[in-house]
């Protein structure tokens, strides 16, 4: 993604000051527990390097990425951070993890054996964490493997850095699964009484102190997204996005708008054609067809609904009721003070995580409130 201004205008602005405030607020909530930062998927699409340097400056020392390649990129940005790789150990790459001082979050007997063999061969214990599956059925040791894991690491005198698990339903505060997973996690910890533990994502961190253990692992809340459903989101918004109007036209009642001619106008309508489409992460789920609610953009603080199908590069919005003089070249808000990432997520029937990680189209990304001493180029 380019970081310079384009001829077209518009773009994405990431507020690094808001990221700092959010992380510090979460660090306060987590009390005595260490507050890590999850920066997988290019820091949720906001830019790994600038975001992780900002978080390090704010005080974060423990980082989680998904893939070893993300780990290598993060290592280049943060030479002294502790970096965990959530995908675990990718087969036959142990030496690469070690060369970049990355810690795999080991999740299967095969991974554990390969890592322990690697350590034995070089007569040095390279640090790693262990992930137990407490009901998610994603990566992680099965609970019944816990005794075997314990025996293996005792035999080789390996000391894991951390025991981990991950919540499936922490975003739904009353879901019984969360307490059940916590109970199973405690059962595992009884086998490893001297090893630090980590269970909570953003939602778990916000739900209860009971889930904090030694380290919490927030991602989405650091980036301003709603972690817990059905509650006001206390985090500061981090991202703004604006795109220009290309053309304004007066369309008549009975005409249709867009591909498929699916939306028929029920009144004479002033349309603004804006320079964004599904190739920019403005998903087709935001299309406005018939009475069906689609997405909205904001112009001069007023909402303008999407009409017709979102196409690859352009979208029509209804500006009939938007006050003020509007002309081509004016910028419309896709995300900002009127429309948040959770609003777009709700309108497109997804979650803010996917909204953020999808905004990887043509628009330049700029940073504001850049902490002193941090380069974001
Ligand atoms: C992505 C992820 C997190 C962060 O989750 P958020 O809901 O974004 O806070 C924490 N732990 C694991 C294992 C993850 O995969």
Coordinates of C-alpha atoms and ligand atoms in Angstrom, one line a residue:
X1 CA 0.0 0.0 0.0
X2 CA 1.4 3.4 -1.0
X3 CA 1.9 6.0 1.8
X4 CA 2.0 9.0 -0.4
X5 CA -0.8 11.3 -1.6
X6 CA -2.5 10.2 -4.8
X7 CA -3.9 12.2 -7.7
X8 CA -7.3 10.8 -6.8
X9 CA -7.2 12.2 -3.2
X10 CA -8.8 10.6 -0.2
X11 CA -7.2 7.7 1.7
X12 CA -6.8 6.0 5.1
X13 CA -5.5 7.8 8.2
X14 CA -4.4 5.7 11.2
X15 CA -4.2 7.5 14.5
X16 CA -1.2 6.1 16.3
X17 CA -2.0 8.3 19.4
X18 CA -5.4 6.5 19.7
X19 CA -3.6 3.1 19.5
X20 CA -1.3 4.2 22.3
X21 CA -4.2 5.4 24.5
X22 CA -6.2 2.2 23.8
X23 CA -3.3 -0.1 24.7
X24 CA -2.5 1.9 27.9
X25 CA -6.2 1.8 28.9
X26 CA -6.2 -2.0 28.5
X27 CA -2.9 -2.3 30.4
X28 CA -4.6 -0.5 33.2
X29 CA -7.6 -2.9 33.2
X30 CA -5.3 -5.9 33.1
X31 CA -3.7 -4.7 36.4
X32 CA -0.8 -7.0 37.5
X33 CA -0.9 -9.1 34.3
X34 CA 1.4 -8.3 31.5
X35 CA -0.4 -6.8 28.5
X36 CA 0.8 -8.1 25.2
X37 CA -0.3 -6.9 21.8
X38 CA -1.6 -9.1 18.9
X39 CA -0.4 -7.7 15.6
X40 CA -1.1 -10.5 13.2
X41 CA -2.3 -9.8 9.7
X42 CA -0.2 -6.6 9.3
X43 CA -1.5 -5.3 12.7
X44 CA -5.2 -5.9 11.7
X45 CA -4.5 -4.2 8.4
X46 CA -3.2 -1.0 10.0
X47 CA 0.5 -1.5 9.2
X48 CA 2.8 -3.8 11.2
X49 CA 5.8 -1.7 11.5
X50 CA 4.3 1.7 12.5
X51 CA 1.8 0.0 14.8
X52 CA 4.2 -2.3 16.6
X53 CA 6.8 0.4 17.1
X54 CA 4.1 2.6 18.5
X55 CA 3.0 -0.2 20.9
X56 CA 6.6 -0.9 22.0
X57 CA 7.0 2.8 22.8
X58 CA 3.8 2.7 24.8
X59 CA 5.3 -0.1 26.9
X60 CA 4.3 -3.4 25.2
X61 CA 7.1 -6.0 25.2
X62 CA 5.2 -9.1 24.2
X63 CA 3.8 -9.5 20.7
X64 CA 1.8 -12.1 18.9
X65 CA 1.8 -12.7 15.1
X66 CA 0.1 -15.5 13.2
X67 CA 2.9 -16.7 10.8
X68 CA 6.6 -17.0 11.0
X69 CA 7.0 -14.6 8.1
X70 CA 5.1 -12.0 10.1
X71 CA 7.5 -12.8 12.9
X72 CA 10.5 -12.1 10.8
X73 CA 9.0 -8.8 9.6
X74 CA 8.2 -7.8 13.2
X75 CA 11.7 -8.8 14.4
X76 CA 13.1 -6.3 11.9
X77 CA 11.0 -3.5 13.3
X78 CA 11.5 -4.5 17.0
X79 CA 14.9 -6.1 17.7
X80 CA 14.3 -6.5 21.4
X81 CA 10.6 -7.6 21.6
X82 CA 9.4 -11.0 22.7
X83 CA 7.6 -12.5 19.7
X84 CA 5.2 -15.5 19.7
X85 CA 4.0 -17.1 16.5
X86 CA 0.4 -18.3 16.9
X87 CA 0.5 -20.7 13.9
X88 CA 2.8 -22.8 16.0
X89 CA 5.9 -24.5 14.5
X90 CA 5.7 -24.9 10.7
X91 CA 7.4 -28.2 9.9
X92 CA 11.2 -28.0 9.1
X93 CA 11.5 -24.3 10.0
X94 CA 12.8 -24.5 13.6
X95 CA 16.2 -23.1 12.7
X96 CA 14.4 -20.1 11.1
X97 CA 12.4 -19.4 14.2
X98 CA 15.6 -19.6 16.2
X99 CA 17.6 -17.4 13.8
X100 CA 15.0 -14.6 14.3
X101 CA 14.4 -15.3 18.0
X102 CA 10.8 -16.2 17.4
X103 CA 8.8 -18.3 19.9
X104 CA 6.4 -20.9 18.4
X105 CA 3.2 -21.5 20.2
X106 CA 3.5 -25.2 20.0
X107 CA 0.1 -26.9 19.4
X108 CA 0.6 -30.6 18.6
X109 CA 2.8 -33.6 19.7
X110 CA 4.5 -33.4 16.3
X111 CA 5.4 -29.8 16.8
X112 CA 6.6 -30.4 20.3
X113 CA 8.8 -33.3 19.3
X114 CA 10.3 -31.4 16.4
X115 CA 11.1 -28.4 18.7
X116 CA 12.6 -30.6 21.5
X117 CA 14.7 -32.5 18.9
X118 CA 15.9 -29.2 17.5
X119 CA 16.8 -28.0 21.1
X120 CA 18.6 -31.3 21.9
X121 CA 20.6 -31.2 18.7
X122 CA 22.0 -27.8 19.4
X123 CA 22.1 -28.5 23.2
X124 CA 20.2 -25.3 24.0
X125 CA 16.6 -24.8 25.0
X126 CA 15.0 -22.4 22.6
X127 CA 11.9 -20.8 24.2
X128 CA 8.4 -21.7 23.1
X129 CA 4.8 -21.6 24.5
X130 CA 2.3 -24.4 24.6
X131 CA -1.3 -24.0 23.3
X132 CA -4.0 -26.3 24.7
X133 CA -7.4 -26.6 23.0
X134 CA -10.0 -26.1 25.7
X135 CA -13.0 -26.4 23.2
X136 CA -12.3 -24.2 20.3
X137 CA -11.2 -27.0 18.0
X138 CA -8.7 -24.9 16.2
X139 CA -4.9 -25.4 16.9
X140 CA -3.8 -26.7 20.3
X141 CA -3.0 -29.9 22.1
X142 CA -6.1 -32.0 23.0
X143 CA -6.7 -32.0 26.8
X144 CA -6.0 -35.7 27.1
X145 CA -2.5 -35.1 25.7
X146 CA -1.6 -32.9 28.7
X147 CA 0.0 -35.7 30.7
X148 CA 2.1 -36.8 27.7
X149 CA 3.2 -33.2 27.0
X150 CA 4.3 -32.9 30.7
X151 CA 6.3 -36.2 30.5
X152 CA 8.0 -35.1 27.2
X153 CA 9.1 -31.8 28.5
X154 CA 10.2 -33.2 31.9
X155 CA 12.3 -35.8 30.2
X156 CA 14.1 -33.1 28.2
X157 CA 14.1 -30.6 31.1
X158 CA 12.4 -28.2 28.8
X159 CA 10.6 -25.2 30.4
X160 CA 7.9 -23.7 28.3
X161 CA 7.6 -19.9 28.5
X162 CA 3.9 -20.0 28.8
X163 CA 0.7 -22.2 28.7
X164 CA -2.0 -20.8 26.5
X165 CA -5.5 -21.3 25.4
X166 CA -8.0 -19.3 23.4
X167 CA -11.7 -18.4 24.0
X168 CA -14.4 -19.2 21.5
X169 CA -17.2 -17.1 22.8
X170 CA -15.8 -14.3 25.0
X171 CA -17.5 -11.7 22.8
X172 CA -20.9 -13.0 24.2
X173 CA -20.6 -12.1 27.9
X174 CA -23.2 -14.6 29.2
X175 CA -22.0 -17.5 27.1
X176 CA -21.4 -20.6 29.3
X177 CA -18.5 -21.8 27.1
X178 CA -16.2 -19.1 28.5
X179 CA -16.5 -20.2 32.1
X180 CA -16.2 -23.8 30.9
X181 CA -13.0 -23.2 29.0
X182 CA -11.6 -21.3 31.9
X183 CA -12.3 -24.3 34.2
X184 CA -10.6 -26.7 31.7
X185 CA -7.6 -24.3 31.4
X186 CA -7.2 -24.4 35.2
X187 CA -7.1 -28.2 35.0
X188 CA -4.1 -27.9 32.6
X189 CA -2.4 -25.3 34.8
X190 CA -2.4 -27.7 37.7
X191 CA -0.1 -29.9 35.7
X192 CA 2.3 -27.0 35.1
X193 CA 2.1 -25.0 38.3
X194 CA 5.3 -23.0 37.7
X195 CA 4.6 -21.9 34.1
X196 CA 3.1 -18.5 33.3
X197 CA -0.4 -18.7 31.7
X198 CA -2.3 -16.7 29.2
X199 CA -6.0 -17.1 28.2
X200 CA -7.7 -13.8 27.4
X201 CA -8.1 -12.0 24.1
X202 CA -9.6 -8.4 24.2
X203 CA -13.1 -9.7 25.2
X204 CA -11.7 -12.0 27.9
X205 CA -9.6 -9.1 29.2
X206 CA -12.7 -6.9 29.5
X207 CA -14.9 -9.7 30.8
X208 CA -13.3 -10.6 34.1
X209 CA -10.1 -10.5 36.1
X210 CA -10.5 -14.2 36.5
X211 CA -9.2 -14.6 32.9
X212 CA -6.1 -12.4 33.1
X213 CA -3.6 -14.9 34.5
X214 CA 0.0 -13.7 33.8
X215 CA -0.6 -12.2 30.3
X216 CA -3.5 -10.9 28.3
X217 CA -3.5 -10.8 24.5
X218 CA -5.7 -8.0 23.2
X219 CA -5.9 -7.3 19.5
X220 CA -9.1 -5.8 18.2
X221 CA -9.6 -3.5 21.3
X222 CA -6.2 -1.9 20.8
X223 CA -7.4 -1.1 17.2
X224 CA -10.7 0.5 18.4
X225 CA -13.0 -2.4 17.6
X226 CA -15.9 -3.6 19.8
X227 CA -14.7 -6.7 21.6
X228 CA -17.8 -7.4 23.6
X229 CA -21.2 -7.5 21.9
X230 CA -24.2 -5.7 23.3
X231 CA -22.1 -3.2 25.2
X232 CA -20.9 0.3 24.5
X233 CA -17.4 0.2 23.0
X234 CA -15.0 2.2 25.3
X235 CA -12.1 2.2 22.9
X236 CA -11.0 5.2 20.9
X237 CA -11.5 5.0 17.1
X238 CA -8.2 4.5 15.3
X239 CA -8.9 4.7 11.6
X240 CA -10.5 7.2 9.2
X241 CA -11.1 6.7 5.6
X242 CA -12.3 9.2 3.0
X243 CA -12.8 8.9 -0.8
X244 CA -13.8 11.5 -3.4
X245 CA -17.1 12.0 -5.2
X246 CA -16.6 11.4 -8.9
X247 CA -19.9 12.6 -10.3
X248 CA -23.3 13.8 -9.1
X249 CA -26.4 13.0 -11.1
X250 CA -30.2 13.5 -10.8
X251 CA -31.9 10.2 -11.5
X252 CA -35.7 9.8 -11.9
X253 CA -38.2 7.8 -10.1
X254 CA -38.5 4.3 -11.7
X255 CA -34.9 4.2 -13.0
X256 CA -32.6 1.5 -11.7
X257 CA -29.1 1.9 -10.2
X258 CA -26.1 -0.4 -10.8
X259 CA -25.3 -3.9 -11.9
X260 CA -28.3 -6.2 -12.2
X261 CA -30.6 -3.2 -12.3
X262 CA -31.7 -4.5 -8.9
X263 CA -32.5 -1.2 -7.1
X264 CA -35.4 0.8 -8.6
X265 CA -35.7 4.3 -7.4
X266 CA -38.9 5.1 -5.5
X267 CA -38.4 8.9 -5.8
X268 CA -36.4 11.3 -7.9
X269 CA -32.9 10.9 -6.4
X270 CA -29.7 12.8 -6.3
X271 CA -26.9 10.3 -6.6
X272 CA -23.2 10.8 -5.8
X273 CA -20.9 8.2 -7.4
X274 CA -18.0 7.7 -5.1
X275 CA -14.6 6.3 -5.8
X276 CA -14.7 3.1 -3.7
X277 CA -15.7 -0.5 -4.4
X278 CA -15.3 -4.0 -3.3
X279 CA -11.6 -4.0 -4.4
X280 CA -11.0 -1.6 -1.6
X281 CA -12.7 -3.7 1.0
X282 CA -16.0 -1.9 0.6
X283 CA -17.7 -5.3 0.3
X284 CA -20.7 -6.1 -1.9
X285 CA -22.6 -7.0 1.3
X286 CA -22.9 -3.2 1.7
X287 CA -25.1 -3.0 -1.5
X288 CA -28.5 -1.3 -1.0
X289 CA -31.2 -3.1 -2.9
X290 CA -34.9 -2.5 -2.6
X291 CA -35.9 -2.0 1.0
X292 CA -32.9 -4.0 2.2
X293 CA -30.6 -2.0 4.4
X294 CA -27.1 -1.5 2.9
X295 CA -24.1 0.4 3.9
X296 CA -23.9 4.2 4.5
X297 CA -21.3 6.9 4.0
X298 CA -21.3 10.3 5.6
X299 CA -21.2 13.7 3.9
X300 CA -21.0 16.8 6.0
X301 CA -21.9 14.7 9.0
X302 CA -25.1 13.4 7.3
X303 CA -25.6 9.8 6.4
X304 CA -26.0 8.8 2.7
X305 CA -27.2 5.3 2.0
X306 CA -25.7 3.1 -0.7
X307 CA -28.0 2.5 -3.6
X308 CA -27.7 -0.6 -5.9
X309 CA -24.8 -3.0 -6.0
X310 CA -21.4 -2.0 -4.9
X311 CA -19.1 -2.5 -7.9
X312 CA -15.4 -3.0 -8.0
X313 CA -14.3 0.6 -8.1
X314 CA -17.4 2.7 -7.6
X315 CA -20.5 3.0 -5.5
X316 CA -23.7 5.1 -5.8
X317 CA -25.0 6.8 -2.7
X318 CA -28.2 8.8 -2.2
X319 CA -27.4 12.4 -1.3
X320 CA -30.9 13.7 -1.9
X321 CA -31.4 14.5 1.8
X322 CA -27.8 15.6 2.5
X323 CA -27.7 19.4 3.3
X324 CA -25.1 21.8 1.9
X325 CA -23.5 22.3 -1.4
X326 CA -21.8 19.1 -2.7
X327 CA -19.7 18.8 -5.8
X328 CA -17.3 16.3 -7.5
X329 CA -14.0 16.2 -5.7
X330 CA -15.6 16.5 -2.2
X331 CA -14.5 13.8 0.1
X332 CA -17.0 11.5 1.7
X333 CA -16.4 9.6 5.0
X334 CA -16.3 5.8 4.7
X335 CA -15.0 5.5 8.3
X336 CA -14.6 8.3 10.8
X337 CA -16.4 10.2 13.5
X338 CA -19.9 9.5 12.1
X339 CA -19.4 5.9 10.9
X340 CA -17.2 3.5 12.9
X341 CA -15.7 0.1 12.0
X342 CA -18.4 -1.6 14.0
X343 CA -21.2 0.2 12.1
X344 CA -19.7 -0.9 8.8
X345 CA -19.3 -4.4 10.2
X346 CA -22.9 -4.5 11.3
X347 CA -24.1 -3.2 7.9
X348 CA -22.1 -5.8 6.1
X349 CA -23.0 -8.6 8.5
X350 CA -19.4 -9.3 9.6
X351 CA -17.1 -8.2 12.4
X352 CA -14.8 -5.2 12.7
X353 CA -11.8 -7.5 12.4
X354 CA -12.8 -8.3 8.8
X355 CA -13.6 -4.7 8.0
X356 CA -10.1 -3.6 9.1
X357 CA -8.2 -6.4 7.4
X358 CA -10.1 -5.9 4.2
X359 CA -9.1 -2.2 3.7
X360 CA -6.1 -3.2 1.7
X361 CA -7.0 -1.7 -1.7
X362 CA -5.7 1.3 -3.6
X363 CA -5.9 4.0 -1.0
X364 CA -2.8 5.5 0.6
X365 CA -2.4 5.0 4.3
X366 CA -1.1 7.9 6.4
X367 CA -0.3 8.0 10.1
X368 CA -1.1 10.8 12.5
X369 CA -0.1 11.5 16.0
X370 CA 3.1 9.6 15.4
X371 CA 5.1 9.1 18.6
X372 CA 8.4 11.0 18.8
X373 CA 11.3 9.0 17.4
X374 CA 9.2 6.6 15.4
X375 CA 9.6 6.4 11.7
X376 CA 6.6 5.3 9.7
X377 CA 7.9 5.2 6.2
Ligands
LIG1 C1 -6.3 -13.1 17.3 C2 -6.0 -13.7 18.6 C3 -6.0 -12.9 19.8 C4 -6.5 -11.5 19.8 O1 -7.9 -11.5 19.7 P1 -8.8 -10.2 19.8 O2 -10.2 -10.7 19.8 O3 -8.5 -9.4 18.6 O4 -8.4 -9.4 21.0 C5 -5.6 -13.5 21.0 N1 -5.2 -14.8 21.0 C6 -5.2 -15.6 19.9 C7 -4.7 -17.0 20.0 C8 -5.6 -15.1 18.7 O5 -5.6 -15.9 17.6

